[in-house]
Amino acid sequence: MKAIIKHSLIDRQTGNTTKINSDGNVLIIETNTGGKTRSVSKTFVDDTTAVQQLVKKEWDLLKKGAVMKADTAQPGDPLLHVYIGAGYTGCLSFVSTPHGIFVYRPGGNGKVMGLQDELVCVDQDGGTAQVLTLPGLLPWKIGYDTQSDQLLLDLDHYIFSYNFATATFNKLTH
């Protein structure tokens, strides 16, 4: 069966768009830069190699600040893909709230130590709405309580809450 994948990415800072399509063993990359459209097509030995190259190109664009957003998607396909930074990915907690999607971003990148962990709030278009500096390390779990409008966080086995009304963290356990 022929693999067909279509992803569109936009660089919000420049407005440039890139469409990456894999149709079987053919990879098509269409870029729109400043109103000028350029299309490149490359044929690979098999479907798998074409898909691997699609993923590689998508990651290159994501790391440069582009956002992949689909209006609709099939089950298992991404609706939104944003690169929030490098670092430890053994714990990548996130939660969707009415305020946005909160995603853990580690403070160190392996080269610089001592930076504080953060929660990045991503809006529905993939933009960064706000960044919260965490009062502890490593949020293993993040939940949202609709009744109190608070985040509940397990920060390395200490429970904290974040109150949106007061914009404060409170330690709930010792």
Short mmCIF file of N, CA and C in Angstrom, two decimals:
data_model
loop_
_atom_site.label_atom_id
_atom_site.label_comp_id
_atom_site.label_asym_id
_atom_site.label_seq_id
_atom_site.Cartn_x
_atom_site.Cartn_y
_atom_site.Cartn_z
N MET A 1 0.84 -1.18 0.00
CA MET A 1 0.00 0.00 0.00
C MET A 1 0.88 1.25 0.00
N LYS A 2 0.55 2.20 -0.82
CA LYS A 2 1.32 3.42 -1.00
C LYS A 2 1.06 4.38 0.16
N ALA A 3 2.16 4.85 0.79
CA ALA A 3 2.05 5.79 1.91
C ALA A 3 1.91 7.21 1.37
N ILE A 4 0.86 7.92 1.82
CA ILE A 4 0.65 9.32 1.43
C ILE A 4 0.61 10.16 2.69
N ILE A 5 1.55 11.09 2.80
CA ILE A 5 1.63 11.98 3.96
C ILE A 5 1.69 13.42 3.44
N LYS A 6 0.90 14.31 4.03
CA LYS A 6 0.91 15.72 3.65
C LYS A 6 0.99 16.56 4.91
N HIS A 7 2.06 17.36 5.02
CA HIS A 7 2.22 18.25 6.16
C HIS A 7 2.50 19.66 5.66
N SER A 8 1.91 20.64 6.33
CA SER A 8 2.16 22.04 6.02
C SER A 8 2.74 22.71 7.25
N LEU A 9 3.82 23.47 7.05
CA LEU A 9 4.47 24.18 8.14
C LEU A 9 4.54 25.66 7.80
N ILE A 10 4.48 26.49 8.83
CA ILE A 10 4.59 27.93 8.65
C ILE A 10 5.58 28.48 9.66
N ASP A 11 6.41 29.38 9.19
CA ASP A 11 7.31 30.11 10.06
C ASP A 11 6.58 31.40 10.43
N ARG A 12 6.10 31.50 11.66
CA ARG A 12 5.27 32.63 12.09
C ARG A 12 6.02 33.97 12.04
N GLN A 13 7.33 33.94 12.18
CA GLN A 13 8.09 35.19 12.16
C GLN A 13 8.25 35.74 10.75
N THR A 14 8.44 34.87 9.77
CA THR A 14 8.67 35.33 8.40
C THR A 14 7.44 35.21 7.52
N GLY A 15 6.49 34.33 7.90
CA GLY A 15 5.32 34.09 7.07
C GLY A 15 5.57 33.07 5.97
N ASN A 16 6.79 32.55 5.88
CA ASN A 16 7.12 31.55 4.87
C ASN A 16 6.41 30.24 5.17
N THR A 17 5.93 29.57 4.12
CA THR A 17 5.26 28.29 4.30
C THR A 17 5.99 27.21 3.52
N THR A 18 5.89 26.00 4.03
CA THR A 18 6.47 24.83 3.37
C THR A 18 5.45 23.70 3.42
N LYS A 19 5.20 23.11 2.28
CA LYS A 19 4.35 21.93 2.20
C LYS A 19 5.24 20.75 1.85
N ILE A 20 5.16 19.70 2.67
CA ILE A 20 5.96 18.50 2.45
C ILE A 20 5.00 17.34 2.20
N ASN A 21 5.13 16.73 1.04
CA ASN A 21 4.25 15.62 0.68
C ASN A 21 5.07 14.40 0.31
N SER A 22 4.64 13.27 0.80
CA SER A 22 5.25 12.00 0.43
C SER A 22 4.14 11.17 -0.20
N ASP A 23 4.33 10.83 -1.47
CA ASP A 23 3.34 10.03 -2.19
C ASP A 23 4.08 8.80 -2.71
N GLY A 24 4.00 7.72 -1.93
CA GLY A 24 4.77 6.54 -2.26
C GLY A 24 6.24 6.82 -2.06
N ASN A 25 7.03 6.61 -3.09
CA ASN A 25 8.47 6.83 -2.96
C ASN A 25 8.90 8.22 -3.47
N VAL A 26 7.95 9.11 -3.69
CA VAL A 26 8.24 10.47 -4.17
C VAL A 26 8.01 11.47 -3.05
N LEU A 27 9.02 12.32 -2.84
CA LEU A 27 8.94 13.39 -1.85
C LEU A 27 8.87 14.72 -2.60
N ILE A 28 7.85 15.52 -2.28
CA ILE A 28 7.67 16.83 -2.91
C ILE A 28 7.71 17.89 -1.83
N ILE A 29 8.60 18.87 -1.99
CA ILE A 29 8.72 19.98 -1.04
C ILE A 29 8.41 21.26 -1.79
N GLU A 30 7.35 21.95 -1.34
CA GLU A 30 6.94 23.21 -1.97
C GLU A 30 7.10 24.33 -0.95
N THR A 31 7.91 25.32 -1.29
CA THR A 31 8.14 26.45 -0.38
C THR A 31 7.55 27.71 -0.98
N ASN A 32 7.01 28.54 -0.10
CA ASN A 32 6.51 29.85 -0.50
C ASN A 32 7.23 30.88 0.36
N THR A 33 8.17 31.59 -0.27
CA THR A 33 8.97 32.59 0.43
C THR A 33 8.72 33.94 -0.21
N GLY A 34 8.10 34.83 0.55
CA GLY A 34 7.86 36.19 0.03
C GLY A 34 7.02 36.21 -1.23
N GLY A 35 6.09 35.29 -1.36
CA GLY A 35 5.22 35.25 -2.53
C GLY A 35 5.78 34.44 -3.69
N LYS A 36 7.02 33.98 -3.59
CA LYS A 36 7.62 33.17 -4.64
C LYS A 36 7.54 31.69 -4.25
N THR A 37 6.94 30.90 -5.12
CA THR A 37 6.76 29.48 -4.86
C THR A 37 7.82 28.68 -5.62
N ARG A 38 8.39 27.71 -4.90
CA ARG A 38 9.41 26.83 -5.48
C ARG A 38 9.03 25.40 -5.11
N SER A 39 9.09 24.50 -6.07
CA SER A 39 8.74 23.11 -5.82
C SER A 39 9.91 22.21 -6.23
N VAL A 40 10.23 21.26 -5.35
CA VAL A 40 11.30 20.30 -5.60
C VAL A 40 10.72 18.91 -5.39
N SER A 41 11.01 18.02 -6.32
CA SER A 41 10.53 16.64 -6.23
C SER A 41 11.74 15.71 -6.29
N LYS A 42 11.70 14.68 -5.45
CA LYS A 42 12.80 13.71 -5.44
C LYS A 42 12.20 12.32 -5.29
N THR A 43 12.69 11.41 -6.10
CA THR A 43 12.23 10.02 -6.05
C THR A 43 13.25 9.18 -5.30
N PHE A 44 12.75 8.37 -4.38
CA PHE A 44 13.60 7.50 -3.57
C PHE A 44 13.37 6.05 -3.96
N VAL A 45 14.22 5.20 -3.45
CA VAL A 45 14.18 3.78 -3.78
C VAL A 45 12.89 3.10 -3.28
N ASP A 46 12.36 3.58 -2.14
CA ASP A 46 11.13 2.99 -1.60
C ASP A 46 10.36 4.01 -0.76
N ASP A 47 9.14 3.63 -0.37
CA ASP A 47 8.26 4.49 0.43
C ASP A 47 8.90 4.86 1.76
N THR A 48 9.54 3.89 2.40
CA THR A 48 10.11 4.10 3.74
C THR A 48 11.16 5.21 3.72
N THR A 49 12.03 5.20 2.72
CA THR A 49 13.08 6.21 2.62
C THR A 49 12.46 7.58 2.38
N ALA A 50 11.42 7.66 1.57
CA ALA A 50 10.75 8.94 1.30
C ALA A 50 10.13 9.50 2.59
N VAL A 51 9.50 8.64 3.37
CA VAL A 51 8.91 9.07 4.64
C VAL A 51 9.99 9.52 5.63
N GLN A 52 11.11 8.79 5.67
CA GLN A 52 12.22 9.18 6.55
C GLN A 52 12.75 10.56 6.18
N GLN A 53 12.86 10.84 4.90
CA GLN A 53 13.34 12.15 4.45
C GLN A 53 12.31 13.24 4.74
N LEU A 54 11.02 12.92 4.66
CA LEU A 54 9.96 13.87 5.02
C LEU A 54 10.10 14.25 6.49
N VAL A 55 10.26 13.26 7.34
CA VAL A 55 10.39 13.50 8.79
C VAL A 55 11.64 14.32 9.08
N LYS A 56 12.73 14.01 8.41
CA LYS A 56 13.97 14.75 8.61
C LYS A 56 13.79 16.22 8.23
N LYS A 57 13.18 16.48 7.08
CA LYS A 57 12.96 17.86 6.62
C LYS A 57 12.02 18.59 7.58
N GLU A 58 10.97 17.89 8.05
CA GLU A 58 10.03 18.52 8.99
C GLU A 58 10.74 18.92 10.27
N TRP A 59 11.60 18.04 10.82
CA TRP A 59 12.33 18.35 12.05
C TRP A 59 13.29 19.52 11.83
N ASP A 60 13.93 19.58 10.68
CA ASP A 60 14.81 20.71 10.38
C ASP A 60 14.03 22.03 10.45
N LEU A 61 12.85 22.04 9.86
CA LEU A 61 12.02 23.26 9.87
C LEU A 61 11.49 23.58 11.27
N LEU A 62 11.08 22.54 12.01
CA LEU A 62 10.58 22.76 13.38
C LEU A 62 11.66 23.37 14.27
N LYS A 63 12.88 22.86 14.15
CA LYS A 63 13.98 23.37 14.97
C LYS A 63 14.33 24.81 14.62
N LYS A 64 13.96 25.25 13.43
CA LYS A 64 14.21 26.63 13.03
C LYS A 64 13.05 27.56 13.38
N GLY A 65 12.01 27.02 14.04
CA GLY A 65 10.91 27.85 14.50
C GLY A 65 9.59 27.69 13.77
N ALA A 66 9.53 26.82 12.79
CA ALA A 66 8.27 26.60 12.07
C ALA A 66 7.30 25.80 12.94
N VAL A 67 6.03 25.88 12.60
CA VAL A 67 4.97 25.16 13.31
C VAL A 67 4.18 24.36 12.30
N MET A 68 3.93 23.08 12.60
CA MET A 68 3.09 22.25 11.77
C MET A 68 1.70 22.22 12.39
N LYS A 69 0.72 22.74 11.65
CA LYS A 69 -0.66 22.74 12.15
C LYS A 69 -1.57 22.25 11.04
N ALA A 70 -2.38 21.26 11.37
CA ALA A 70 -3.34 20.71 10.41
C ALA A 70 -4.75 21.06 10.89
N ASP A 71 -5.60 21.44 9.96
CA ASP A 71 -6.99 21.75 10.33
C ASP A 71 -7.75 20.49 10.70
N THR A 72 -7.44 19.41 10.00
CA THR A 72 -8.04 18.11 10.30
C THR A 72 -6.94 17.06 10.21
N ALA A 73 -7.15 15.96 10.86
CA ALA A 73 -6.17 14.87 10.80
C ALA A 73 -6.88 13.54 11.01
N GLN A 74 -6.30 12.52 10.44
CA GLN A 74 -6.78 11.17 10.64
C GLN A 74 -6.34 10.71 12.03
N PRO A 75 -7.02 9.73 12.62
CA PRO A 75 -6.57 9.20 13.92
C PRO A 75 -5.11 8.79 13.86
N GLY A 76 -4.34 9.25 14.84
CA GLY A 76 -2.93 8.94 14.91
C GLY A 76 -2.03 9.96 14.23
N ASP A 77 -2.60 10.86 13.44
CA ASP A 77 -1.82 11.90 12.77
C ASP A 77 -1.81 13.17 13.64
N PRO A 78 -0.73 13.95 13.59
CA PRO A 78 -0.64 15.15 14.42
C PRO A 78 -1.51 16.30 13.92
N LEU A 79 -2.12 17.03 14.86
CA LEU A 79 -2.84 18.26 14.55
C LEU A 79 -1.92 19.47 14.71
N LEU A 80 -0.97 19.36 15.65
CA LEU A 80 -0.08 20.47 15.95
C LEU A 80 1.28 19.90 16.35
N HIS A 81 2.35 20.46 15.79
CA HIS A 81 3.69 20.02 16.15
C HIS A 81 4.56 21.27 16.29
N VAL A 82 5.07 21.46 17.51
CA VAL A 82 5.90 22.62 17.83
C VAL A 82 7.16 22.12 18.52
N TYR A 83 8.29 22.66 18.14
CA TYR A 83 9.55 22.31 18.81
C TYR A 83 9.78 23.33 19.91
N ILE A 84 9.82 22.88 21.18
CA ILE A 84 9.96 23.82 22.29
C ILE A 84 11.36 23.87 22.87
N GLY A 85 12.26 23.04 22.39
CA GLY A 85 13.64 23.09 22.86
C GLY A 85 14.21 21.72 23.13
N ALA A 86 15.54 21.68 23.19
CA ALA A 86 16.24 20.43 23.43
C ALA A 86 16.33 20.16 24.92
N GLY A 87 16.87 19.02 25.26
CA GLY A 87 17.06 18.68 26.67
C GLY A 87 16.56 17.31 26.98
N TYR A 88 16.34 17.06 28.23
CA TYR A 88 15.90 15.77 28.73
C TYR A 88 14.48 15.48 28.26
N THR A 89 14.28 14.39 27.55
CA THR A 89 12.95 14.06 27.06
C THR A 89 12.39 12.80 27.72
N GLY A 90 13.04 12.33 28.79
CA GLY A 90 12.54 11.16 29.50
C GLY A 90 11.26 11.48 30.27
N CYS A 91 11.01 12.76 30.47
CA CYS A 91 9.79 13.21 31.15
C CYS A 91 9.28 14.41 30.37
N LEU A 92 8.28 14.20 29.55
CA LEU A 92 7.72 15.30 28.77
C LEU A 92 6.23 15.40 29.08
N SER A 93 5.95 15.90 30.27
CA SER A 93 4.56 16.03 30.71
C SER A 93 3.91 17.21 29.99
N PHE A 94 2.62 17.07 29.75
CA PHE A 94 1.86 18.17 29.19
C PHE A 94 0.39 18.00 29.54
N VAL A 95 -0.35 19.12 29.50
CA VAL A 95 -1.77 19.06 29.78
C VAL A 95 -2.47 20.17 28.99
N SER A 96 -3.65 19.87 28.49
CA SER A 96 -4.44 20.86 27.78
C SER A 96 -5.41 21.52 28.76
N THR A 97 -5.46 22.84 28.72
CA THR A 97 -6.35 23.61 29.59
C THR A 97 -7.07 24.66 28.76
N PRO A 98 -8.07 25.34 29.31
CA PRO A 98 -8.68 26.46 28.58
C PRO A 98 -7.69 27.61 28.36
N HIS A 99 -6.58 27.62 29.09
CA HIS A 99 -5.57 28.67 28.97
C HIS A 99 -4.52 28.34 27.91
N GLY A 100 -4.53 27.13 27.38
CA GLY A 100 -3.56 26.66 26.39
C GLY A 100 -3.03 25.30 26.78
N ILE A 101 -2.10 24.81 26.02
CA ILE A 101 -1.47 23.52 26.30
C ILE A 101 -0.15 23.81 27.02
N PHE A 102 0.00 23.27 28.23
CA PHE A 102 1.21 23.49 29.02
C PHE A 102 2.14 22.29 28.84
N VAL A 103 3.36 22.57 28.40
CA VAL A 103 4.34 21.53 28.09
C VAL A 103 5.61 21.78 28.90
N TYR A 104 6.15 20.73 29.48
CA TYR A 104 7.39 20.82 30.25
C TYR A 104 8.58 21.09 29.33
N ARG A 105 9.41 22.05 29.73
CA ARG A 105 10.68 22.30 29.05
C ARG A 105 11.79 22.28 30.10
N PRO A 106 12.75 21.36 29.96
CA PRO A 106 13.82 21.27 30.96
C PRO A 106 14.72 22.51 30.91
N GLY A 107 15.27 22.84 32.08
CA GLY A 107 16.09 24.04 32.19
C GLY A 107 17.49 23.89 31.67
N GLY A 108 18.06 22.73 31.72
CA GLY A 108 19.42 22.52 31.21
C GLY A 108 19.38 21.85 29.87
N ASN A 109 20.39 22.11 29.07
CA ASN A 109 20.44 21.47 27.76
C ASN A 109 21.65 20.55 27.62
N GLY A 110 22.24 20.20 28.75
CA GLY A 110 23.42 19.34 28.73
C GLY A 110 24.71 20.13 28.71
N LYS A 111 24.64 21.39 28.28
CA LYS A 111 25.83 22.24 28.22
C LYS A 111 25.80 23.29 29.33
N VAL A 112 24.61 23.83 29.58
CA VAL A 112 24.45 24.85 30.62
C VAL A 112 23.66 24.23 31.76
N MET A 113 24.24 24.22 32.94
CA MET A 113 23.56 23.62 34.09
C MET A 113 23.01 24.72 34.99
N GLY A 114 22.03 24.38 35.80
CA GLY A 114 21.51 25.31 36.79
C GLY A 114 20.34 26.14 36.32
N LEU A 115 19.92 25.97 35.07
CA LEU A 115 18.75 26.71 34.60
C LEU A 115 17.49 26.05 35.15
N GLN A 116 16.48 26.87 35.44
CA GLN A 116 15.26 26.32 36.03
C GLN A 116 14.35 25.72 34.97
N ASP A 117 13.64 24.66 35.37
CA ASP A 117 12.66 24.02 34.50
C ASP A 117 11.48 24.97 34.30
N GLU A 118 10.78 24.78 33.18
CA GLU A 118 9.68 25.68 32.83
C GLU A 118 8.49 24.90 32.31
N LEU A 119 7.34 25.56 32.34
CA LEU A 119 6.17 25.10 31.61
C LEU A 119 5.93 26.14 30.52
N VAL A 120 5.87 25.68 29.29
CA VAL A 120 5.60 26.57 28.17
C VAL A 120 4.14 26.41 27.80
N CYS A 121 3.43 27.52 27.72
CA CYS A 121 2.02 27.49 27.32
C CYS A 121 1.95 27.74 25.82
N VAL A 122 1.49 26.74 25.10
CA VAL A 122 1.37 26.80 23.64
C VAL A 122 -0.09 27.05 23.30
N ASP A 123 -0.36 28.08 22.48
CA ASP A 123 -1.74 28.34 22.07
C ASP A 123 -2.14 27.40 20.93
N GLN A 124 -3.37 27.50 20.51
CA GLN A 124 -3.89 26.55 19.51
C GLN A 124 -3.25 26.70 18.13
N ASP A 125 -2.52 27.80 17.91
CA ASP A 125 -1.82 27.98 16.64
C ASP A 125 -0.34 27.63 16.73
N GLY A 126 0.11 27.15 17.90
CA GLY A 126 1.50 26.76 18.06
C GLY A 126 2.40 27.86 18.56
N GLY A 127 1.85 29.02 18.90
CA GLY A 127 2.65 30.11 19.44
C GLY A 127 2.85 29.95 20.93
N THR A 128 3.88 30.57 21.46
CA THR A 128 4.13 30.53 22.90
C THR A 128 3.33 31.66 23.54
N ALA A 129 2.34 31.29 24.35
CA ALA A 129 1.48 32.29 25.00
C ALA A 129 2.13 32.82 26.28
N GLN A 130 2.80 31.95 27.03
CA GLN A 130 3.49 32.36 28.24
C GLN A 130 4.45 31.26 28.68
N VAL A 131 5.37 31.62 29.56
CA VAL A 131 6.33 30.66 30.11
C VAL A 131 6.30 30.80 31.62
N LEU A 132 6.08 29.69 32.32
CA LEU A 132 6.07 29.66 33.78
C LEU A 132 7.35 28.99 34.28
N THR A 133 8.08 29.67 35.14
CA THR A 133 9.26 29.06 35.76
C THR A 133 8.77 28.20 36.91
N LEU A 134 9.16 26.93 36.90
CA LEU A 134 8.68 25.99 37.91
C LEU A 134 9.44 26.16 39.22
N PRO A 135 8.75 25.94 40.36
CA PRO A 135 9.41 26.04 41.66
C PRO A 135 10.21 24.79 42.03
N GLY A 136 10.19 23.79 41.20
CA GLY A 136 10.92 22.55 41.44
C GLY A 136 11.31 21.93 40.12
N LEU A 137 11.92 20.76 40.21
CA LEU A 137 12.40 20.08 39.01
C LEU A 137 11.50 18.95 38.59
N LEU A 138 11.57 18.62 37.34
CA LEU A 138 11.03 17.40 36.77
C LEU A 138 9.54 17.14 37.07
N PRO A 139 8.65 17.76 36.31
CA PRO A 139 7.22 17.48 36.49
C PRO A 139 6.84 16.13 35.87
N TRP A 140 6.74 15.12 36.72
CA TRP A 140 6.40 13.79 36.24
C TRP A 140 4.98 13.74 35.71
N LYS A 141 4.09 14.47 36.37
CA LYS A 141 2.68 14.51 35.94
C LYS A 141 2.16 15.92 36.10
N ILE A 142 1.29 16.31 35.17
CA ILE A 142 0.60 17.59 35.25
C ILE A 142 -0.87 17.32 34.98
N GLY A 143 -1.73 17.89 35.82
CA GLY A 143 -3.16 17.75 35.62
C GLY A 143 -3.81 19.11 35.70
N TYR A 144 -5.04 19.20 35.24
CA TYR A 144 -5.79 20.44 35.31
C TYR A 144 -7.10 20.18 36.05
N ASP A 145 -7.36 20.98 37.10
CA ASP A 145 -8.59 20.88 37.86
C ASP A 145 -9.55 21.96 37.37
N THR A 146 -10.63 21.53 36.71
CA THR A 146 -11.56 22.49 36.11
C THR A 146 -12.32 23.29 37.17
N GLN A 147 -12.66 22.68 38.31
CA GLN A 147 -13.44 23.39 39.33
C GLN A 147 -12.66 24.53 39.97
N SER A 148 -11.39 24.32 40.24
CA SER A 148 -10.60 25.37 40.90
C SER A 148 -9.76 26.18 39.90
N ASP A 149 -9.79 25.80 38.62
CA ASP A 149 -8.99 26.45 37.58
C ASP A 149 -7.52 26.50 37.99
N GLN A 150 -6.98 25.31 38.31
CA GLN A 150 -5.59 25.21 38.74
C GLN A 150 -4.90 24.04 38.04
N LEU A 151 -3.59 24.20 37.89
CA LEU A 151 -2.76 23.08 37.48
C LEU A 151 -2.33 22.34 38.73
N LEU A 152 -2.25 21.04 38.66
CA LEU A 152 -1.71 20.22 39.74
C LEU A 152 -0.48 19.52 39.17
N LEU A 153 0.66 19.66 39.87
CA LEU A 153 1.92 19.17 39.35
C LEU A 153 2.63 18.27 40.34
N ASP A 154 3.17 17.17 39.85
CA ASP A 154 4.06 16.32 40.63
C ASP A 154 5.47 16.69 40.21
N LEU A 155 6.10 17.57 41.00
CA LEU A 155 7.46 18.03 40.70
C LEU A 155 8.43 17.18 41.50
N ASP A 156 8.97 16.18 40.86
CA ASP A 156 9.88 15.23 41.47
C ASP A 156 9.34 14.72 42.81
N HIS A 157 8.08 14.34 42.79
CA HIS A 157 7.37 13.70 43.91
C HIS A 157 6.96 14.66 45.02
N TYR A 158 6.95 15.96 44.75
CA TYR A 158 6.33 16.96 45.62
C TYR A 158 5.18 17.56 44.83
N ILE A 159 4.03 17.67 45.48
CA ILE A 159 2.84 18.13 44.79
C ILE A 159 2.69 19.65 44.95
N PHE A 160 2.52 20.32 43.80
CA PHE A 160 2.32 21.76 43.76
C PHE A 160 1.03 22.04 42.99
N SER A 161 0.47 23.22 43.25
CA SER A 161 -0.64 23.70 42.44
C SER A 161 -0.22 25.03 41.83
N TYR A 162 -0.79 25.36 40.69
CA TYR A 162 -0.60 26.67 40.09
C TYR A 162 -1.98 27.28 39.90
N ASN A 163 -2.21 28.41 40.56
CA ASN A 163 -3.49 29.09 40.51
C ASN A 163 -3.44 30.15 39.41
N PHE A 164 -4.30 30.01 38.41
CA PHE A 164 -4.30 30.96 37.30
C PHE A 164 -4.77 32.34 37.73
N ALA A 165 -5.70 32.42 38.68
CA ALA A 165 -6.22 33.72 39.13
C ALA A 165 -5.15 34.56 39.81
N THR A 166 -4.30 33.90 40.62
CA THR A 166 -3.27 34.65 41.35
C THR A 166 -1.88 34.52 40.73
N ALA A 167 -1.76 33.67 39.71
CA ALA A 167 -0.48 33.41 39.03
C ALA A 167 0.60 32.99 40.03
N THR A 168 0.23 32.08 40.95
CA THR A 168 1.18 31.64 41.96
C THR A 168 1.20 30.11 42.07
N PHE A 169 2.38 29.60 42.44
CA PHE A 169 2.54 28.19 42.77
C PHE A 169 2.41 28.02 44.27
N ASN A 170 1.79 26.93 44.71
CA ASN A 170 1.69 26.60 46.14
C ASN A 170 2.15 25.16 46.32
N LYS A 171 3.01 24.93 47.30
CA LYS A 171 3.45 23.58 47.61
C LYS A 171 2.40 22.94 48.49
N LEU A 172 1.89 21.78 48.09
CA LEU A 172 0.81 21.10 48.81
C LEU A 172 1.32 19.96 49.68
N THR A 173 2.54 19.45 49.40
CA THR A 173 3.10 18.37 50.21
C THR A 173 4.52 18.72 50.62
N HIS A 174 4.99 18.06 51.66
CA HIS A 174 6.35 18.28 52.16
C HIS A 174 7.22 17.09 51.82
#
